Short mmCIF file of C-alpha atoms in Angstrom, two decimals:
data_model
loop_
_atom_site.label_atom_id
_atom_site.label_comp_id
_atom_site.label_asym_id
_atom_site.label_seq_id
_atom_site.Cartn_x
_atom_site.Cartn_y
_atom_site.Cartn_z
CA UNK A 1 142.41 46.11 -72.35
CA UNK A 2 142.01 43.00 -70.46
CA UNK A 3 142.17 43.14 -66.53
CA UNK A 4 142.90 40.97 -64.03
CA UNK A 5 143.75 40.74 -60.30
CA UNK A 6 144.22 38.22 -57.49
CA UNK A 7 143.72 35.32 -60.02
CA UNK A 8 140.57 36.69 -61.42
CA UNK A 9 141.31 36.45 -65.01
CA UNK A 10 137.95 37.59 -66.89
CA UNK A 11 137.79 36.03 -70.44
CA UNK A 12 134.46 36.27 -73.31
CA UNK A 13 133.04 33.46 -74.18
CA UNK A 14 130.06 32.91 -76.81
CA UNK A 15 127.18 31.12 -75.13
CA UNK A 16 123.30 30.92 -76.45
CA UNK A 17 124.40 33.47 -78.97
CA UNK A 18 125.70 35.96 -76.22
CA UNK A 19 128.92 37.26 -75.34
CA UNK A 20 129.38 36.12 -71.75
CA UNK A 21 132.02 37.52 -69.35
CA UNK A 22 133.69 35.07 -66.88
CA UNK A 23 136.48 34.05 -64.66
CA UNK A 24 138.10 31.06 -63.80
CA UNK A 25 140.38 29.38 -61.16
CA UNK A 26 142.86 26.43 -61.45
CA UNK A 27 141.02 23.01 -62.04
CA UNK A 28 140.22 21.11 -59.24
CA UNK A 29 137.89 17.52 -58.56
CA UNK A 30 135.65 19.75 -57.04
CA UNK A 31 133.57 23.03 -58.66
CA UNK A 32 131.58 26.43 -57.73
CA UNK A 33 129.73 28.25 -59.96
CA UNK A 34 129.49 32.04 -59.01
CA UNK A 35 126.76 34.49 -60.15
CA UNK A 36 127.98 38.55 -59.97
CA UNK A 37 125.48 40.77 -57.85
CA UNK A 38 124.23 43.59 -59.23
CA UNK A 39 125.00 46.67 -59.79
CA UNK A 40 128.39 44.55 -59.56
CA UNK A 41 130.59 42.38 -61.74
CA UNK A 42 132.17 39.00 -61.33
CA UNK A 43 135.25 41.13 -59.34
CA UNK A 44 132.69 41.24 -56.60
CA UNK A 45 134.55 37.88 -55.66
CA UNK A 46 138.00 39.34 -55.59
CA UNK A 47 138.00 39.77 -51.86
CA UNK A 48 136.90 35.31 -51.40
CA UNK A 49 138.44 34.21 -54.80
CA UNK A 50 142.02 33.23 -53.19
CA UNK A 51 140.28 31.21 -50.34
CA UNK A 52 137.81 30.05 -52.26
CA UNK A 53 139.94 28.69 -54.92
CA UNK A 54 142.00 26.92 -52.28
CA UNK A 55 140.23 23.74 -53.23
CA UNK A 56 137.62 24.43 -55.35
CA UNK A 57 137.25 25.06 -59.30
CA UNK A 58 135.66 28.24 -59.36
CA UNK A 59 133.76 29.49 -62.47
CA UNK A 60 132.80 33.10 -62.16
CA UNK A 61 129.86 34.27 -64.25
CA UNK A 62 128.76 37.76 -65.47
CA UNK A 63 125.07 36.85 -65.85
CA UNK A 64 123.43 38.36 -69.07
CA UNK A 65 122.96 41.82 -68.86
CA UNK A 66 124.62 42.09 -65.53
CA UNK A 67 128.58 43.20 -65.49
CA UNK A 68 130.07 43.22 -68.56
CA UNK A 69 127.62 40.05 -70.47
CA UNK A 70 125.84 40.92 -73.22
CA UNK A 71 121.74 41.39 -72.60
CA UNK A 72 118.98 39.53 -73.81
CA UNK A 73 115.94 40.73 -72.41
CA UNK A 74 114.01 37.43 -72.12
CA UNK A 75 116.44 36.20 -69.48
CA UNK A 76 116.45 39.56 -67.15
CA UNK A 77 113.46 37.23 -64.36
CA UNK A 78 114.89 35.01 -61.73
CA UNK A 79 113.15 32.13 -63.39
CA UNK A 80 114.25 32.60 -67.25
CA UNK A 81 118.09 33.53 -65.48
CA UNK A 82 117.84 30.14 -63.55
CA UNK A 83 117.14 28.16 -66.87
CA UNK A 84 120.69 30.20 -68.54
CA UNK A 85 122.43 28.95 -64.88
CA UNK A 86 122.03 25.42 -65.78
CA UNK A 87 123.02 25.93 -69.54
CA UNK A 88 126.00 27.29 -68.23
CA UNK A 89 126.79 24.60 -65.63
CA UNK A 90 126.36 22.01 -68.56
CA UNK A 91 128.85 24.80 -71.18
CA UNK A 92 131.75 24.49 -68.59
CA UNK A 93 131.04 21.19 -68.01
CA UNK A 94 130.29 21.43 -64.24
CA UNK A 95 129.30 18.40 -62.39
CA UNK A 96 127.32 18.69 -58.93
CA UNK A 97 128.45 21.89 -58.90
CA UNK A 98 128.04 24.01 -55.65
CA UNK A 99 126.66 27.71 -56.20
CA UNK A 100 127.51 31.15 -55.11
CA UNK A 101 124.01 33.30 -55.77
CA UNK A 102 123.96 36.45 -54.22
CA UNK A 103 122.10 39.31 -54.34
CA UNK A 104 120.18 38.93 -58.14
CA UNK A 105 122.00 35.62 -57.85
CA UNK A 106 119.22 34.39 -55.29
CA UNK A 107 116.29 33.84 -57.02
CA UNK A 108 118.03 32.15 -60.04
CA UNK A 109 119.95 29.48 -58.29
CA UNK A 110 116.90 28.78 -56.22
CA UNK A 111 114.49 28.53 -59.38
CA UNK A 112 117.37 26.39 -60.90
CA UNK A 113 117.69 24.02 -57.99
CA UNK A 114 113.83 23.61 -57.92
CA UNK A 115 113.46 23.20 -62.17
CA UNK A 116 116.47 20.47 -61.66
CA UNK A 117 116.29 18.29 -58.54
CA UNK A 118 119.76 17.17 -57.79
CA UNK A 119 121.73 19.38 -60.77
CA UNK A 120 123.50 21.29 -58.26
CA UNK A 121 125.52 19.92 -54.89
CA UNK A 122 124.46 23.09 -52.97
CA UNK A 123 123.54 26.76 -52.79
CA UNK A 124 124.87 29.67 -50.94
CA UNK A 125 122.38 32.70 -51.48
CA UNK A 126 121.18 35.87 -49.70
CA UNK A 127 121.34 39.52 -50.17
CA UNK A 128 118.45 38.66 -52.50
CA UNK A 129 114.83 39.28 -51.91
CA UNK A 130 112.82 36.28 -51.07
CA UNK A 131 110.03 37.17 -48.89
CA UNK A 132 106.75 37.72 -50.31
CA UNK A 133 104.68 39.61 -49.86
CA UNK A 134 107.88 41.97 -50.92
CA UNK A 135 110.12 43.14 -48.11
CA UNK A 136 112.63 46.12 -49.54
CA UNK A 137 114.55 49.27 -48.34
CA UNK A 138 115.96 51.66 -49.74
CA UNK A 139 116.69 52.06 -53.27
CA UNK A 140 115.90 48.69 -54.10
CA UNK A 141 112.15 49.10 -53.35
CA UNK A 142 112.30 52.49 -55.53
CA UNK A 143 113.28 50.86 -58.28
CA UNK A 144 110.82 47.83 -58.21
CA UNK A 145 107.90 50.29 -57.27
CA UNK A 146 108.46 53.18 -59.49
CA UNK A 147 105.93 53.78 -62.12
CA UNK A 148 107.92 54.09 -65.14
CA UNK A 149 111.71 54.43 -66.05
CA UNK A 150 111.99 57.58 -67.55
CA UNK A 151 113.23 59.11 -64.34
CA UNK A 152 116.17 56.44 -65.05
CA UNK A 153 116.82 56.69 -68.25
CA UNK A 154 117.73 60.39 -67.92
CA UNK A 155 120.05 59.96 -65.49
CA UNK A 156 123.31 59.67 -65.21
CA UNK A 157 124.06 55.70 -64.60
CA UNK A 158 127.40 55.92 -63.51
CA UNK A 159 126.00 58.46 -60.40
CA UNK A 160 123.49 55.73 -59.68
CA UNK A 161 126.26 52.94 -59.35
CA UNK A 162 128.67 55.16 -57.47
CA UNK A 163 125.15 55.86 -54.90
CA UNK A 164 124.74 52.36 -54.28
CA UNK A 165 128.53 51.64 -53.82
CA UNK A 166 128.39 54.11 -51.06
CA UNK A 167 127.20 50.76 -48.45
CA UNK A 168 130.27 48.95 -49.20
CA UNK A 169 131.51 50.22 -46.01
CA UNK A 170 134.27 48.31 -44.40
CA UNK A 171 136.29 46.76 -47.65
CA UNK A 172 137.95 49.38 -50.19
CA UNK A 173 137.08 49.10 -53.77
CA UNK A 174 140.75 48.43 -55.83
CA UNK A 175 140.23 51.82 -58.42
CA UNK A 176 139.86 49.27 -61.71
CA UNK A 177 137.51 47.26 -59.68
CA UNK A 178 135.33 50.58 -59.05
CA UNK A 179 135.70 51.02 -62.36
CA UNK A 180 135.05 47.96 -63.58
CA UNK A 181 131.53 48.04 -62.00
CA UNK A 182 130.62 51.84 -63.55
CA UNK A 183 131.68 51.02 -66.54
CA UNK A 184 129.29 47.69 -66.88
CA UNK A 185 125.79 49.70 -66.52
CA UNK A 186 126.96 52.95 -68.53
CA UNK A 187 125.14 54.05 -71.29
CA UNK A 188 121.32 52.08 -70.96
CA UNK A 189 122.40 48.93 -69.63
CA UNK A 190 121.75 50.19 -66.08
CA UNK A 191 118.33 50.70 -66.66
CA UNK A 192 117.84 47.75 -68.84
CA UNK A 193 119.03 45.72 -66.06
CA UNK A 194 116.26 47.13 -63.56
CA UNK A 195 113.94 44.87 -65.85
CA UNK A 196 115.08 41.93 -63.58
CA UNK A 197 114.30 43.53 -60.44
CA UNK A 198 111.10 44.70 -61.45
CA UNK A 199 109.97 41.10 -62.09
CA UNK A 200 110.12 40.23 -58.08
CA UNK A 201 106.59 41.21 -57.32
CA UNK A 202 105.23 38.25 -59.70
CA UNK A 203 108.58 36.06 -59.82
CA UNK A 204 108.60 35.81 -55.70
CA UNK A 205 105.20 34.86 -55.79
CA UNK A 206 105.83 31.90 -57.95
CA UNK A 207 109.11 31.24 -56.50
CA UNK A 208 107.46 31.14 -52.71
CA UNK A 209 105.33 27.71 -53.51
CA UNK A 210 108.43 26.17 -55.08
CA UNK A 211 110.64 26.78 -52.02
CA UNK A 212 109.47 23.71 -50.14
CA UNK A 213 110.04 21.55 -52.82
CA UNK A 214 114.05 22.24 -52.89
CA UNK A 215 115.76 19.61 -50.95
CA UNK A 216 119.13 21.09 -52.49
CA UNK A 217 121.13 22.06 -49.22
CA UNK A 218 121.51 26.41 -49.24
CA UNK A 219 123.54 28.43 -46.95
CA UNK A 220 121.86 31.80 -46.54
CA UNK A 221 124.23 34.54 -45.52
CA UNK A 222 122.80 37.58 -45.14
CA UNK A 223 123.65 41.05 -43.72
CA UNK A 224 122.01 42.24 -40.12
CA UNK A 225 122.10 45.91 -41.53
CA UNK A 226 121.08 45.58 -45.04
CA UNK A 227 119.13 48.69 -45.98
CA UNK A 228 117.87 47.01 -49.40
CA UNK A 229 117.12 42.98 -48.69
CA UNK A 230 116.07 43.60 -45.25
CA UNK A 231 117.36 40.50 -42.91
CA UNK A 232 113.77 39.00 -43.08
CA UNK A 233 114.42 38.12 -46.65
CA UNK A 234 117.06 35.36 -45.42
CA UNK A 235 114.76 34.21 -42.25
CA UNK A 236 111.65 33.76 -44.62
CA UNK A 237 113.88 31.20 -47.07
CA UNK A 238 114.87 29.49 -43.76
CA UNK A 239 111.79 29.16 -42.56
CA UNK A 240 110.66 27.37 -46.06
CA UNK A 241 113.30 25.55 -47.49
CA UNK A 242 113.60 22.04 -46.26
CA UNK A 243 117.41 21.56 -45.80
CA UNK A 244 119.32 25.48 -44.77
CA UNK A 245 121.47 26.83 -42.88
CA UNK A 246 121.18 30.56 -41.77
CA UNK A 247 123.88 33.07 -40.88
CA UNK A 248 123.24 36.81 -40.30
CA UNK A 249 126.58 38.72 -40.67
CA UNK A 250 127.33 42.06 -38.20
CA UNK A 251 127.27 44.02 -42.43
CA UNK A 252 125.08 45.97 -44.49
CA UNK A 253 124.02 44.71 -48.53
CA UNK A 254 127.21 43.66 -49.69
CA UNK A 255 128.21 40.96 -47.23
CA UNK A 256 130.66 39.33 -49.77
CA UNK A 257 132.74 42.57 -49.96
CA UNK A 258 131.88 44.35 -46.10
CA UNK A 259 132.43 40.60 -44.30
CA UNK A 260 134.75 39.05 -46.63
CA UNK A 261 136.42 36.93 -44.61
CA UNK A 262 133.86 35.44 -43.14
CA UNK A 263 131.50 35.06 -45.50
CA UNK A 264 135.12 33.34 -47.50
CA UNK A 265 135.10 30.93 -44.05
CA UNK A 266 130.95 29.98 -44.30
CA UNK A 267 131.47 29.15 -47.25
CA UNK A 268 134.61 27.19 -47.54
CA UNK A 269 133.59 25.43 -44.31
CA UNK A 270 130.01 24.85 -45.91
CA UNK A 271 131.57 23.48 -48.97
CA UNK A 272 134.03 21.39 -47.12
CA UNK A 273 131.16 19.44 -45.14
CA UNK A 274 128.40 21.41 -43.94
CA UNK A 275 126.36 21.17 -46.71
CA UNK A 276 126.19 17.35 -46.41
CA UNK A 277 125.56 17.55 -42.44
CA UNK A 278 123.11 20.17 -42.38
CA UNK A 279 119.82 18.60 -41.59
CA UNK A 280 116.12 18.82 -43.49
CA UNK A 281 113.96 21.08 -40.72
CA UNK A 282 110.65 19.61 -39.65
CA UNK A 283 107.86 20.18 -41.78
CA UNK A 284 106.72 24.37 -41.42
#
């Protein structure tokens, strides 16, 4: 049964060989790409998509493996995932696009931007680690550090989602959206999907020496009481990409959802101008 709410129409699409979930708003001269969080789905956006569709073509994304896209496990590392974002910029035909990364969202757009100068108008990340060494809470740092899955794989995924939901604290989850997210990491694709996370401690290390060499304008927005990408995560990326902007939200992981309003007003404002204004920092 297909679902849909506030405009969020998800459709399947066949891309690389995989079946890709995604959303899209009503066409406009100027486009977003957006990249689900994990353990999410593209109806993480449901609380911005109105706003952000105001004047903007949006072009929601379940990445592979994430939501309800089909896996391929070459592509679960913020590098191989940034390659698939700019085949899918060039599928829908996206030109200058800006980008909405979140969460697993972060690393890809920023290993995009910095494998293809100039590909994308601008970035809005955070709620992704960035720092390295590695600076994690909570769960998050469980799963990147534990020695082996099987722990995982015998439990119940669903629970695990549900747990993690628990920090959305301020917005309430629509019941189909809840749903929506337990039902994309059910069976093994919850632990398949840890693959990408476990991939930080060498994919941050790589992706620290490119950061200096992205002159693509990013808004980080991150949450002041985060108990997963700790707040330092956003500071280090300001502190080392060229041309940012930093806001730290008064929210915990899931700033899009807990703050969506005005995370929905950073970013329109950001797309709307900001981006262009926003000034390269001296060198660091």
């Amino acid at each position: 049964m297909s679902i849909w709410f506030n405009g969020i129409r998800p459709h399947f699409r066949t891309i690389d060989g995989l079946s890709i979930r995604f959303a899209q708003s009503e066409q406009r001269d100027d486009h977003a790409l957006l990249l689900s969080p994990w353990p999410e789905s593209l109806f993480a956006f449901e609380p911005t998509w109105e706003r952000l569709a105001e004047h903007t073509h949006l072009v929601a994304i379940d990445l592979p493996g994430f939501g309800h896209s089909q896996r391929r496990n070459e592509l679960l590392s913020p590098q191989a995932m940034g390659e698939f974002v700019i085949h899918l910029a060039d599928v829908f035909g996206l030109e200058s696009p800006h980008v909405i990364g979140p969460n697993v969202g972060t690393g890809a757009s920023l290993f995009a931007a910095a494998l293809y100068p100039g590909r994308f108008r601008s970035l809005i990340v955070g709620g992704g680690p960035a720092a390295f060494p590695l600076r994690l809470g909570g769960v998050l740092k469980d799963w990147v550090e534990a020695p082996d899955l099987d722990g995982y794989r015998r439990a119940d995924p669903r629970e695990i989602v549900a747990g993690v939901m628990t920090d959305i604290q301020r917005y309430a989850l629509l019941d189909f959206v809840r749903e929506d997210y337990l039902s994309s990491y059910q069976g093994d694709r919850f632990v398949e999907s840890m693959r990408y996370v476990r991939s930080y401690p060498d994919q941050l290390r790589a992706l620290c020496k490119r950061l200096p060499t992205i002159h693509t304008p990013v808004q980080i927005i991150a949450g002041a009481r985060d108990p997963m990408v700790p707040a330092v995560n956003a500071e280090f990326l300001d502190q080392r990409l060229p041309t940012s902007k930093l806001n730290i939200l008064d929210a915990g992981h899931f700033t899009w959802e807990d703050a969506a309003d005005e995370y929905a007003a950073l970013a329109t404002s950001w797309w709307q101008g900001g981006y262009a204004t926003t000034t390269s920092a001296p060198a660091r």
